[in-house]
Each structure stands twice: as C-alpha cells, then as structure tokens.
C-alpha cells in the first residue's frame, strides 16, 4: 500500500456512520467545525447496515431507541411497531442523514487502517486501507461495540458445498431458504431472533446450541395511530423518564427486593413483565436485586425455566433449552424474542446440544458432532462479535510517543470515563468500554456521549487549548471503579461477551459500566463542572 497524498485538513475526523457517527457529525457541524466522516460500508447505518439477517429488529423499543435531539425529527417519524425491524431502522438512519444534509461530509467504502497522533502539531493522521490520508485535530471513534463479527472457525468449513452466512454480514439481496435444510449455530440475540423466521421458510432447521441462554418475549405489536399520537404529545416526558432510568429507557422498575415479597406476589410481578403490558427488558427490572442477590436471581431464572418447560412440548428439548445454574439470569445479555421457544414445537425444527456433543467438523454435506452427522444445504453462523474492543483494536492506533493502543489494552481496555484514553490526546470513543454503553439503550448513551464530547471540545476551543488528554491517575481510578461496581453484581459470573469470554484468548475484563445511566451522567457532568477534572488541557 502506497500512502496517497493527505486530503485537506479538517477539525474533526469521525470513524463510523452509525447512530453515533451521524449525531457526532451533526453536532460538530453546528459547532462550526470542518468534519470528515469515514465509513467502511457503502451506506450509512452501522450495525443496522450490516445485520440484515431474517428477523433482525431492535430489542429496545423504537420510541426510545431513536434520536431525541430534534423535536421535529421525533414528531415527523412514525415507527410501525414497538420493536422496529432492521429495514425500518435503516430507513430511519438514512432519513436522518438526508434530513440534516449529512452525506456531504461522509466518505463511504473507506475502512481505516491506522491513526497516528503527532505530538508537535497535536493532530491525528488517519490512513485508510486504500492508502488515503486524512489529517484532523480531533478523532472520534464511533465504531460501535458489536461491529467485528467473530469469524466462524470450524475445521472443514472450506469443504462445505452448500452456502454459509454470518448474521452480521448478511447478503443485501436476502437469502431464500425455501426447500433447504438449514443449520444454525449460535443462540444469542441474533440466533434467537432468526430461529422462528428461518423455521417458517426452510424445509428443515437444526439449531446447534452450545449455551442455553435466557430469552423473554418481546411482546412486539404494531403501534397504533393513537399510541403514536399519545407518545408524541408527551415525548419530552418519556425522554426525561428514560434519562433517569438505569438503562436509559423507562421500564417501570420495581424498587423492591425479590426476597421481601410473598411467593404469590413475586410470581405476579414476573408474570406481569412476561405478558402483554410487559415484555422485553422489563423482566430485568422486576425486582431491584435480581442482578445482585443470587437468590433473587434464581427466582427469575426459575420463572423463565418454568415458562420454557410449559411452552416446549418435548421434555428433552425443553431441558436442553433451560439455562443451567452456572449462568445466572441476565448475566449474558438477555435475549428478547418472538415465538422462540414455541418454534421448537414445529415438526421441521430440531435442537442439538453441542455442549454435550461438540461440533467436530463441517463436512462437504453438513456438520458432524461427536454424536453424528447432520445433512445440511446451508449453514448460518450467529456466533457473535469481538465485542467492545474489536473495532478499535482492528486499527493500528498510536498515541503520544508512538504508543500503541493494542499494547496498552493487551490486558483489557482502560479508559477514563469510558470516553477518553490516557496517552491518546484529542481522541474520544463513543459508548465504548468503561461506559454504560451496551447495558443501556445505546442510542440514549450515544447522545449523552456526543453532547458531552462536543461541549468539551467547544469549551477547549473557547479557551484556546489545542490538546485534551486524560490523566493516567484518573484513568486508573476509573478502571478500578468500573471493576469495583461490576464486582458488586452477578454480571462477571456469566461467561459473556461483556467479559470478552466469547473470544478465545481475549483478556477477561468486565467492560461496560454497570452503575447505570443516571449515575454515570452525574459523574461526567460533575467532571465537566470542575473544568473537566482529570483531563490535561494545553
Ligand atoms: P452472541 O450473543 O455472542 O451469541 C453467539 C452465540 O454463538 C452463542 O450462543 C455462542 O455460544 C454461540 N457460539 C459462538 N461460537 C460457537 C462455537 N464455536 N460453537 C458453537 N456455538 C458457538 O452473539 P449475537 O447473538 O450476535 O449477539 C451479540 C449481541 O449483539 C447481543 O448480545 C446484543 O447486544 C446485540 N444484538 C442485538 C440485537 C437486537 O437489538 N435485537 C440483535 C442481535 C444482536 P456460547 O454462549 O456458548 O458462547
């Protein structure tokens, strides 16, 4: 690769054109900054551009999983369902790009290979895989937490004569499974969402499950005109409630311990959250100690196991689908489904426990486990992502004195406030490790970060400083604090991607900040009020 000539310098370079990158671009423009946004895909949308698998939809309600920064936008856009499908979310993001005239600063099909900070000029040079160079004062990583798919690493895959797909790299034209025998590997959120849809299309579906995860019904439904009109008339109140909710989405949290109520009342609360008016992540807010107290947690786990056994008619399948005691409820990201467990009652759906009988190889005509061979025409991998750090470490990012982020994070990610990294001045990460991020309504967390970063940059420029850098001591304290609050919960017990446990060889560090959106916002606002305490500004 021969580096090409540097394009005109800009104030800000943004990497990624998903929810985060687009809003950062909008804010930077309004601050009068010159901006270049670089995006690997050939369209905007980030996660919603890549993840086009059958059944893909958000699992945070669309009325919340949407931008709040523009009253006009939230009044004019009509979501069709409580949880919008991928295509609709992608239309929304494209609408935002057009409505705010964002495209003129976006360069598509441009994957960043490296970024280097120059101490003398306090500027970043970004080099793309095609060798193009960009020069910017601020570098904003809007690269997403789940954007680097875990590549399928199965012996013999290259010999398979059928077609195979990864959930996060789905063919744009879609896939027709009619008449096919399909194998699906992976039962996280992606696998759980696609199982019922593929089961309806395919001649036969075999789900290969390694770890039984907890899934709760979304209770998805169309949004009526009356509901939309009501929400729009009270949108400010809805957003305000979201800001004060632990996850950035109002889910009527119950502030009681699961241990302080009668068995009957406990069951009633769980039922309420499982059924129509409830649904989705409301289950996690049924009691205030589900993620802290193992007994409270077990009550929730037993409730869901009871639902699985009541739904799945074949008792052998039901037992395989029941999460085991070594996975506390909610410690792997809760799946939110539509008819997932019911799907295993179909005649054309089989379930294989690949924890008990591991996959040994992919063959030209299917897949072999230690128990036998399965003939397949197509294989779908819903095997997840190199989460939270994958996209950042895929680039060679070098800060002061040429230090590499890969080296700095060799034992796990370290940030100050989840937004800045000591030794990497003028670089900000949106919704990254060390912030509520993936444990929250991420669009809300994105807006919080973009507003905070933008205000900080405006503040710095108004004071004539050119360089903003997190101080090492403050970063160390923040990392300790993030670990301390995580260790007060059951989260680190589950072998989840929150911990990096899904990637062989990845350091096990609990990456998101668990104290919740309001507590986090108060901390970062407090830092700002103290002239951005913990940051050197020169
Ligand atoms: P995931 O949660 O990491 O699930 C990956 C699945 O693949 C797990 O069941 C895992 O089993 C299995 N797996 C991985 N390698 C395997 C192997 N070698 N053999 C057998 N099984 C293997 O990935 P995901 O489902 O793509 O979801 C990732 C995250 O993306 C979600 O947690 C969520 O945050 C987000 N997401 C959101 C939505 C939404 O908003 N609706 C939809 C999809 C995804 P183990 O558990 O045993 O490792």
Coordinates of C-alpha atoms and ligand atoms in Angstrom, one line a residue:
X1 CA 0.0 0.0 0.0
X2 CA 1.5 3.4 -1.0
X3 CA 0.2 6.2 1.1
X4 CA -1.6 8.8 -1.0
X5 CA -1.5 12.5 -0.6
X6 CA -3.2 13.9 2.5
X7 CA -6.6 15.4 1.9
X8 CA -7.4 18.9 3.2
X9 CA -7.0 19.0 7.0
X10 CA -10.2 19.1 9.0
X11 CA -11.1 19.9 12.6
X12 CA -12.6 16.5 13.3
X13 CA -12.4 13.0 11.8
X14 CA -15.2 10.6 12.7
X15 CA -14.9 6.9 12.1
X16 CA -18.3 5.1 11.6
X17 CA -21.6 6.2 10.2
X18 CA -24.0 4.5 12.6
X19 CA -26.2 6.3 15.1
X20 CA -23.1 7.6 16.9
X21 CA -21.1 8.9 14.0
X22 CA -24.1 10.7 12.4
X23 CA -25.1 12.5 15.5
X24 CA -21.5 13.5 16.2
X25 CA -21.3 14.9 12.6
X26 CA -24.5 16.8 13.2
X27 CA -23.2 18.3 16.4
X28 CA -19.7 19.1 15.0
X29 CA -21.3 21.0 12.1
X30 CA -23.4 23.0 14.4
X31 CA -20.2 24.0 16.3
X32 CA -18.8 25.3 13.0
X33 CA -16.1 22.5 12.8
X34 CA -15.0 21.1 9.5
X35 CA -15.6 17.3 9.6
X36 CA -14.8 14.2 7.6
X37 CA -16.7 11.0 8.5
X38 CA -15.2 7.8 7.2
X39 CA -17.3 4.7 6.9
X40 CA -16.3 1.2 5.8
X41 CA -19.8 0.2 4.4
X42 CA -21.2 1.5 1.2
X43 CA -24.1 3.0 3.1
X44 CA -24.8 4.7 6.4
X45 CA -26.4 2.8 9.3
X46 CA -23.6 0.9 11.1
X47 CA -25.0 -2.2 12.9
X48 CA -28.3 -1.7 11.0
X49 CA -26.5 -1.6 7.7
X50 CA -24.6 -4.9 8.3
X51 CA -27.0 -7.1 10.3
X52 CA -29.7 -7.9 7.8
X53 CA -30.4 -11.5 8.9
X54 CA -34.1 -12.7 8.9
X55 CA -35.9 -11.5 11.9
X56 CA -33.4 -8.7 12.8
X57 CA -35.0 -6.0 14.8
X58 CA -34.1 -3.9 17.8
X59 CA -34.9 -5.2 21.3
X60 CA -35.2 -1.7 22.8
X61 CA -38.5 -0.1 21.9
X62 CA -38.1 2.1 18.9
X63 CA -39.9 5.1 20.5
X64 CA -36.8 5.1 22.8
X65 CA -34.2 3.6 20.5
X66 CA -34.3 6.7 18.4
X67 CA -32.7 10.2 18.5
X68 CA -34.2 12.8 20.9
X69 CA -32.0 15.7 19.8
X70 CA -34.5 17.0 17.2
X71 CA -38.1 17.6 18.2
X72 CA -39.1 17.9 14.6
X73 CA -37.5 14.5 13.8
X74 CA -39.2 12.7 16.6
X75 CA -42.5 14.3 15.7
X76 CA -42.4 13.5 12.0
X77 CA -41.1 9.9 12.1
X78 CA -43.7 7.1 12.6
X79 CA -42.5 3.8 13.9
X80 CA -44.6 0.9 12.7
X81 CA -44.0 -1.5 15.5
X82 CA -43.0 -1.4 19.1
X83 CA -39.7 -3.0 18.0
X84 CA -38.9 -1.9 14.5
X85 CA -37.4 -4.3 12.0
X86 CA -33.9 -3.8 10.7
X87 CA -35.0 -2.4 7.3
X88 CA -37.2 0.3 9.0
X89 CA -34.3 1.3 11.3
X90 CA -32.0 1.6 8.3
X91 CA -34.6 3.8 6.6
X92 CA -34.8 6.0 9.6
X93 CA -31.0 6.4 9.7
X94 CA -30.9 7.2 6.0
X95 CA -33.8 9.7 6.6
X96 CA -31.7 11.4 9.3
X97 CA -28.7 11.6 7.0
X98 CA -30.8 13.3 4.3
X99 CA -32.9 15.4 6.6
X100 CA -29.8 17.0 8.2
X101 CA -27.8 17.0 5.0
X102 CA -25.1 14.9 6.5
X103 CA -23.9 13.0 3.4
X104 CA -21.7 15.7 2.0
X105 CA -19.1 15.1 4.8
X106 CA -19.3 11.3 4.7
X107 CA -16.9 9.1 2.7
X108 CA -18.2 5.6 2.2
X109 CA -16.3 2.4 1.4
X110 CA -13.4 3.7 3.4
X111 CA -12.0 1.4 6.1
X112 CA -9.5 3.0 8.5
X113 CA -6.3 1.0 8.9
X114 CA -4.3 3.3 11.3
X115 CA -4.3 6.5 13.2
X116 CA -1.2 8.3 14.5
X117 CA -1.0 11.2 16.9
X118 CA 1.6 13.8 16.2
X119 CA 2.9 15.4 19.4
X120 CA 4.2 18.5 17.8
X121 CA 1.1 19.5 16.0
X122 CA -1.4 17.8 18.4
X123 CA -3.2 16.4 15.3
X124 CA -4.1 12.9 14.1
X125 CA -3.2 11.4 10.8
X126 CA -5.6 8.7 9.7
X127 CA -4.7 6.3 6.9
X128 CA -7.2 4.1 5.2
X129 CA -6.8 0.6 3.9
X130 CA -6.7 2.1 0.4
X131 CA -3.8 4.3 1.5
X132 CA -5.7 7.6 1.6
X133 CA -4.5 10.0 4.4
X134 CA -6.6 12.3 6.5
X135 CA -5.5 15.0 8.9
X136 CA -7.7 16.1 11.8
X137 CA -7.4 17.7 15.2
X138 CA -9.9 15.5 16.9
X139 CA -10.5 11.9 16.2
X140 CA -13.9 10.4 17.2
X141 CA -14.3 6.7 17.3
X142 CA -17.9 5.9 16.5
X143 CA -17.0 2.4 15.6
X144 CA -19.7 0.5 17.6
X145 CA -19.4 -2.2 20.2
X146 CA -20.6 -5.1 18.1
X147 CA -19.1 -4.4 14.7
X148 CA -16.4 -7.0 14.2
X149 CA -18.0 -10.4 13.6
X150 CA -16.4 -13.4 15.3
X151 CA -15.2 -15.4 12.2
X152 CA -16.5 -19.0 12.0
X153 CA -13.5 -21.1 13.0
X154 CA -14.6 -24.6 12.2
X155 CA -12.5 -27.4 10.7
X156 CA -13.6 -28.2 7.2
X157 CA -15.7 -25.1 6.5
X158 CA -13.9 -24.6 3.2
X159 CA -15.1 -28.1 2.1
X160 CA -18.8 -27.3 2.6
X161 CA -20.6 -27.5 -0.7
X162 CA -23.7 -25.5 0.4
X163 CA -23.9 -21.8 1.2
X164 CA -22.9 -20.3 4.6
X165 CA -23.6 -16.9 6.1
X166 CA -22.7 -14.9 9.2
X167 CA -25.6 -12.9 10.8
X168 CA -23.5 -9.7 10.7
X169 CA -22.6 -9.9 7.1
X170 CA -25.9 -10.9 5.5
X171 CA -26.3 -10.7 1.7
X172 CA -28.2 -7.5 0.9
X173 CA -30.5 -9.3 -1.5
X174 CA -31.6 -11.6 1.2
X175 CA -31.4 -15.4 1.3
X176 CA -34.2 -17.8 0.1
X177 CA -34.2 -20.8 2.4
X178 CA -37.3 -22.4 0.8
X179 CA -36.8 -26.2 0.5
X180 CA -33.4 -26.1 2.2
X181 CA -32.1 -28.0 5.2
X182 CA -30.6 -25.2 7.3
X183 CA -28.2 -25.5 10.3
X184 CA -28.0 -22.5 12.7
X185 CA -25.0 -22.2 15.1
X186 CA -25.4 -19.8 17.9
X187 CA -28.3 -18.9 20.2
X188 CA -27.6 -15.4 21.4
X189 CA -29.8 -12.5 20.4
X190 CA -29.2 -12.9 16.7
X191 CA -29.8 -16.7 16.6
X192 CA -32.9 -16.3 18.8
X193 CA -34.4 -13.7 16.5
X194 CA -33.8 -15.6 13.3
X195 CA -34.8 -19.1 14.5
X196 CA -38.6 -18.6 14.2
X197 CA -38.3 -16.8 10.8
X198 CA -35.9 -19.4 9.2
X199 CA -38.1 -22.2 10.6
X200 CA -41.0 -20.8 8.7
X201 CA -39.1 -20.5 5.4
X202 CA -36.9 -23.6 5.4
X203 CA -37.7 -27.3 4.8
X204 CA -35.9 -28.1 8.0
X205 CA -33.9 -26.2 10.6
X206 CA -31.4 -27.6 13.1
X207 CA -30.4 -25.3 15.9
X208 CA -27.0 -26.1 17.3
X209 CA -26.9 -24.7 20.9
X210 CA -23.8 -24.5 23.0
X211 CA -25.0 -22.5 26.0
X212 CA -28.7 -22.2 26.8
X213 CA -29.4 -18.5 27.3
X214 CA -32.4 -16.8 28.8
X215 CA -34.9 -15.3 26.4
X216 CA -38.0 -13.4 27.2
X217 CA -40.9 -12.5 24.9
X218 CA -40.7 -9.1 23.3
X219 CA -44.5 -8.7 23.1
X220 CA -44.0 -6.9 19.9
X221 CA -47.1 -5.3 18.3
X222 CA -47.9 -2.7 15.7
X223 CA -48.0 0.9 17.0
X224 CA -51.5 2.4 16.5
X225 CA -52.0 5.9 15.4
X226 CA -53.5 6.6 18.8
X227 CA -50.3 5.3 20.6
X228 CA -48.1 7.3 18.4
X229 CA -50.1 10.5 18.9
X230 CA -50.1 10.0 22.6
X231 CA -46.3 9.4 22.8
X232 CA -45.6 12.4 20.5
X233 CA -47.8 14.7 22.7
X234 CA -45.7 13.6 25.7
X235 CA -42.4 12.9 24.2
X236 CA -40.4 15.2 26.4
X237 CA -41.8 13.4 29.5
X238 CA -40.9 10.0 28.0
X239 CA -37.4 11.0 27.3
X240 CA -37.0 12.6 30.7
X241 CA -38.1 9.3 32.4
X242 CA -35.6 7.5 30.2
X243 CA -32.8 9.8 31.3
X244 CA -33.5 8.8 35.0
X245 CA -33.9 5.1 34.3
X246 CA -30.9 2.8 34.9
X247 CA -30.8 1.7 31.3
X248 CA -31.8 5.0 29.7
X249 CA -35.2 3.5 28.9
X250 CA -38.2 3.8 31.2
X251 CA -39.2 0.2 32.1
X252 CA -41.2 0.9 35.3
X253 CA -38.5 -0.5 37.6
X254 CA -39.9 -2.1 40.8
X255 CA -37.8 -0.9 43.8
X256 CA -38.5 -4.0 45.9
X257 CA -36.3 -6.9 46.7
X258 CA -37.4 -10.2 45.3
X259 CA -36.9 -11.6 48.8
X260 CA -39.2 -9.2 50.6
X261 CA -42.5 -10.2 48.8
X262 CA -44.6 -13.3 49.1
X263 CA -44.2 -16.2 46.6
X264 CA -47.6 -15.2 45.1
X265 CA -46.7 -11.5 44.7
X266 CA -43.3 -12.4 43.2
X267 CA -44.9 -14.7 40.6
X268 CA -47.5 -12.0 39.8
X269 CA -44.7 -9.5 39.2
X270 CA -42.8 -11.8 36.9
X271 CA -46.0 -12.7 35.0
X272 CA -46.8 -9.1 34.5
X273 CA -43.4 -8.5 33.0
X274 CA -43.6 -11.6 30.8
X275 CA -47.0 -10.8 29.4
X276 CA -48.7 -8.2 27.1
X277 CA -48.2 -4.9 29.0
X278 CA -44.7 -6.0 29.9
X279 CA -42.3 -7.8 27.7
X280 CA -38.6 -7.5 26.9
X281 CA -36.1 -6.0 29.3
X282 CA -38.9 -5.2 31.8
X283 CA -38.2 -8.6 33.3
X284 CA -34.7 -7.4 34.4
X285 CA -36.4 -4.6 36.4
X286 CA -38.9 -6.9 38.2
X287 CA -37.0 -6.5 41.4
X288 CA -34.2 -4.3 42.5
X289 CA -31.8 -7.1 43.4
X290 CA -32.0 -9.6 40.5
X291 CA -28.5 -8.7 39.4
X292 CA -27.0 -8.6 42.9
X293 CA -28.5 -11.3 45.0
X294 CA -28.1 -14.9 43.9
X295 CA -31.4 -16.0 45.5
X296 CA -33.4 -13.2 43.9
X297 CA -31.6 -14.0 40.6
X298 CA -32.5 -17.7 40.9
X299 CA -36.2 -16.8 41.4
X300 CA -36.1 -15.0 38.0
X301 CA -34.2 -17.9 36.4
X302 CA -36.6 -20.5 37.8
X303 CA -39.6 -18.4 36.5
X304 CA -38.2 -18.5 32.9
X305 CA -37.2 -22.2 33.2
X306 CA -40.9 -22.8 34.2
X307 CA -42.1 -20.9 31.1
X308 CA -39.7 -22.9 28.8
X309 CA -41.0 -26.2 30.2
X310 CA -44.6 -25.1 29.9
X311 CA -44.0 -24.0 26.3
X312 CA -41.8 -26.7 24.7
X313 CA -43.8 -29.9 24.5
X314 CA -40.8 -32.3 24.0
X315 CA -39.3 -32.5 27.5
X316 CA -35.9 -33.4 26.2
X317 CA -35.8 -30.3 24.1
X318 CA -37.2 -28.2 27.0
X319 CA -34.4 -29.4 29.3
X320 CA -31.7 -28.6 26.7
X321 CA -33.2 -25.1 26.3
X322 CA -33.3 -24.4 30.0
X323 CA -30.3 -22.3 31.1
X324 CA -28.2 -24.1 33.6
X325 CA -27.4 -22.9 37.2
X326 CA -23.9 -21.7 36.2
X327 CA -25.5 -19.0 34.1
X328 CA -27.3 -16.5 36.4
X329 CA -30.3 -14.8 34.8
X330 CA -29.3 -11.8 32.8
X331 CA -25.6 -12.1 33.1
X332 CA -25.3 -12.9 29.4
X333 CA -27.3 -10.4 27.5
X334 CA -30.9 -11.3 27.8
X335 CA -32.4 -12.3 24.5
X336 CA -35.8 -10.8 23.5
X337 CA -37.8 -12.9 21.2
X338 CA -41.0 -13.5 19.2
X339 CA -42.1 -17.2 19.5
X340 CA -38.6 -18.5 20.0
X341 CA -39.4 -21.4 22.4
X342 CA -42.7 -22.1 20.6
X343 CA -40.6 -22.7 17.4
X344 CA -39.2 -25.9 18.9
X345 CA -42.7 -27.4 18.8
X346 CA -42.6 -27.4 15.0
X347 CA -42.1 -30.7 13.2
X348 CA -39.4 -29.2 11.0
X349 CA -37.2 -27.9 13.8
X350 CA -34.5 -29.9 15.7
X351 CA -32.3 -28.9 18.5
X352 CA -28.8 -30.3 19.1
X353 CA -26.9 -29.7 22.3
X354 CA -23.3 -29.0 21.2
X355 CA -22.1 -28.5 24.7
X356 CA -22.8 -32.2 25.4
X357 CA -21.8 -33.3 21.8
X358 CA -19.4 -30.7 20.4
X359 CA -19.1 -29.9 16.7
X360 CA -16.1 -31.7 15.4
X361 CA -16.1 -30.6 11.8
X362 CA -18.0 -29.2 8.9
X363 CA -18.2 -31.7 6.0
X364 CA -19.0 -31.2 2.3
X365 CA -22.6 -32.1 3.0
X366 CA -23.2 -30.9 6.5
X367 CA -21.9 -30.8 10.0
X368 CA -20.6 -33.5 12.3
X369 CA -20.8 -33.6 16.1
X370 CA -19.4 -36.2 18.4
X371 CA -22.8 -37.8 18.2
X372 CA -23.4 -38.0 14.5
X373 CA -23.7 -36.2 11.1
X374 CA -26.3 -33.7 10.1
X375 CA -27.0 -33.2 6.4
X376 CA -27.3 -29.5 5.6
X377 CA -27.8 -27.3 2.5
X378 CA -26.9 -24.1 4.3
X379 CA -25.2 -23.1 7.5
X380 CA -25.9 -19.9 9.4
X381 CA -23.4 -18.6 11.9
X382 CA -24.9 -16.4 14.6
X383 CA -21.7 -16.7 16.6
X384 CA -21.3 -13.2 17.7
X385 CA -18.7 -10.5 17.8
X386 CA -15.3 -9.4 19.1
X387 CA -17.3 -7.0 21.3
X388 CA -16.5 -3.6 22.6
X389 CA -12.7 -3.5 21.8
X390 CA -12.7 -5.4 18.4
X391 CA -13.3 -2.4 16.1
X392 CA -10.8 -0.2 18.0
X393 CA -8.1 -2.8 18.0
X394 CA -8.6 -3.7 14.4
X395 CA -7.0 -0.4 13.6
X396 CA -3.4 0.4 14.5
X397 CA -3.9 3.4 16.8
X398 CA -0.8 5.1 18.1
X399 CA -0.9 7.9 20.6
X400 CA 1.8 10.0 22.3
X401 CA 5.4 8.8 21.7
X402 CA 4.0 6.2 19.2
X403 CA 2.5 4.0 21.9
X404 CA 0.1 1.5 20.5
X405 CA -3.5 1.0 21.8
X406 CA -3.2 -2.7 21.1
X407 CA -0.3 -2.8 23.6
X408 CA -1.9 -0.5 26.1
X409 CA -5.0 -2.7 26.1
X410 CA -3.3 -6.1 25.9
X411 CA -4.7 -7.0 29.3
X412 CA -8.1 -5.4 28.6
X413 CA -9.5 -2.0 27.8
X414 CA -8.6 1.0 30.0
X415 CA -10.4 4.3 29.7
X416 CA -11.1 7.4 31.7
X417 CA -14.9 7.7 31.9
X418 CA -15.3 5.3 29.1
X419 CA -14.8 8.1 26.7
X420 CA -11.1 9.0 26.7
X421 CA -7.8 7.1 26.9
X422 CA -4.6 8.4 28.6
X423 CA -1.8 8.8 26.1
X424 CA -4.2 9.3 23.2
X425 CA -5.0 13.0 23.2
X426 CA -7.9 14.5 21.3
X427 CA -9.3 11.0 20.7
X428 CA -12.8 10.2 22.0
X429 CA -14.7 6.9 22.0
X430 CA -18.5 7.0 21.8
X431 CA -20.3 4.4 24.0
X432 CA -17.1 2.4 24.5
X433 CA -15.7 0.2 27.3
X434 CA -16.0 1.8 30.7
X435 CA -19.3 3.5 30.0
X436 CA -22.9 2.2 30.3
X437 CA -22.9 1.5 26.6
X438 CA -24.2 -2.0 25.8
X439 CA -26.0 -2.2 29.2
X440 CA -28.2 0.7 28.2
X441 CA -30.5 2.0 25.4
X442 CA -27.4 2.7 23.4
X443 CA -28.9 5.5 21.3
X444 CA -29.5 7.3 24.6
X445 CA -25.9 6.7 25.7
X446 CA -24.6 7.8 22.3
X447 CA -26.5 11.1 22.6
X448 CA -25.1 11.6 26.1
X449 CA -21.6 11.0 25.0
X450 CA -21.8 13.1 21.8
X451 CA -23.2 16.0 23.7
X452 CA -20.5 15.7 26.4
X453 CA -17.7 15.4 24.0
X454 CA -19.0 18.2 21.8
X455 CA -19.3 20.5 24.9
X456 CA -15.8 19.6 26.0
X457 CA -14.4 20.4 22.6
X458 CA -16.3 23.7 22.4
X459 CA -15.0 24.6 25.9
X460 CA -11.5 23.7 25.0
X461 CA -11.6 25.8 21.8
X462 CA -13.1 28.8 23.6
X463 CA -10.1 28.7 25.9
X464 CA -7.7 28.4 23.1
X465 CA -6.4 25.0 24.1
X466 CA -5.4 22.5 21.3
X467 CA -4.9 19.4 23.2
X468 CA -7.1 17.4 25.6
X469 CA -5.8 14.3 27.3
X470 CA -7.0 12.1 30.1
X471 CA -4.6 11.9 33.0
X472 CA -3.2 8.5 33.8
X473 CA -4.1 8.6 37.6
X474 CA -7.7 9.4 36.8
X475 CA -7.9 6.7 34.2
X476 CA -6.5 4.2 36.8
X477 CA -9.1 5.3 39.3
X478 CA -11.9 5.0 36.8
X479 CA -10.8 1.5 35.8
X480 CA -10.8 0.5 39.5
X481 CA -14.2 2.0 40.0
X482 CA -15.7 0.2 36.9
X483 CA -14.3 -3.1 38.2
X484 CA -15.5 -2.5 41.8
X485 CA -19.1 -1.8 40.8
X486 CA -19.2 -4.7 38.4
X487 CA -17.9 -7.0 41.2
X488 CA -20.8 -6.0 43.4
X489 CA -23.1 -7.6 40.9
X490 CA -23.5 -11.1 39.4
X491 CA -22.6 -9.9 35.9
X492 CA -19.0 -11.1 36.0
X493 CA -20.2 -14.7 36.7
X494 CA -21.8 -15.3 33.3
X495 CA -19.2 -16.2 30.6
X496 CA -20.4 -13.4 28.4
X497 CA -19.1 -11.2 25.7
X498 CA -19.4 -8.3 28.3
X499 CA -16.2 -10.0 29.7
X500 CA -14.6 -11.0 26.4
X501 CA -15.3 -14.6 27.4
X502 CA -16.7 -15.5 23.9
X503 CA -13.3 -14.9 22.2
X504 CA -10.6 -17.5 22.7
X505 CA -7.5 -15.7 24.1
X506 CA -9.2 -12.4 24.9
X507 CA -8.5 -11.0 28.3
X508 CA -11.4 -11.4 30.7
X509 CA -12.3 -7.9 31.9
X510 CA -15.8 -6.8 32.6
X511 CA -16.1 -4.0 30.0
X512 CA -19.3 -2.0 30.5
X513 CA -20.0 0.3 33.4
X514 CA -22.9 -1.2 35.4
X515 CA -23.9 1.6 37.8
X516 CA -26.5 2.8 35.3
X517 CA -27.2 5.8 33.0
X518 CA -28.2 8.4 35.6
X519 CA -25.3 7.7 38.0
X520 CA -22.9 7.8 35.1
X521 CA -24.3 11.0 33.7
X522 CA -24.0 12.7 37.1
X523 CA -20.3 11.7 37.2
X524 CA -19.4 13.0 33.8
X525 CA -21.4 16.2 34.3
X526 CA -19.6 16.6 37.6
X527 CA -16.3 16.3 35.8
X528 CA -17.3 18.9 33.3
X529 CA -18.4 21.3 36.1
X530 CA -14.9 21.0 37.6
X531 CA -13.3 22.3 34.4
X532 CA -13.1 18.7 33.1
X533 CA -11.3 17.3 36.1
X534 CA -8.8 14.6 35.2
X535 CA -8.0 16.0 31.8
X536 CA -4.9 17.9 30.9
X537 CA -5.7 20.7 28.6
X538 CA -2.9 22.6 26.8
Ligands
LIG1 P1 -23.7 -13.7 21.0 O1 -24.7 -13.2 21.9 O2 -22.3 -13.6 21.3 O3 -24.1 -15.2 20.7 C1 -23.2 -16.0 20.0 C2 -23.8 -17.4 20.0 O4 -22.9 -18.3 19.2 C3 -23.8 -18.0 21.4 O5 -24.9 -18.8 21.6 C4 -22.5 -18.8 21.4 O6 -22.4 -19.8 22.4 C5 -22.5 -19.4 20.0 N1 -21.2 -19.8 19.6 C6 -20.1 -19.0 19.4 N2 -19.1 -19.8 18.9 C7 -19.5 -21.0 18.9 C8 -19.0 -22.3 18.5 N3 -17.7 -22.3 18.1 N4 -19.7 -23.4 18.6 C9 -21.0 -23.3 19.0 N5 -21.6 -22.2 19.3 C10 -20.9 -21.1 19.3 O7 -23.9 -13.0 19.5 P2 -25.2 -12.4 18.9 O8 -26.4 -13.3 19.0 O9 -24.8 -11.9 17.5 O10 -25.5 -11.1 19.8 C11 -24.4 -10.3 20.2 C12 -25.0 -9.0 20.7 O11 -25.5 -8.2 19.7 C13 -26.2 -9.2 21.6 O12 -26.0 -9.6 22.9 C14 -26.9 -7.9 21.5 O13 -26.2 -7.0 22.4 C15 -26.6 -7.5 20.1 N6 -27.8 -7.8 19.3 C16 -28.9 -7.1 19.5 C17 -30.0 -7.4 18.8 C18 -31.2 -6.6 19.0 O14 -31.1 -5.4 19.4 N7 -32.3 -7.1 18.8 C19 -30.0 -8.5 17.9 C20 -28.8 -9.2 17.7 C21 -27.7 -8.9 18.4 P3 -21.8 -19.6 23.8 O15 -22.9 -18.8 24.6 O16 -21.6 -20.9 24.4 O17 -20.6 -18.8 23.7

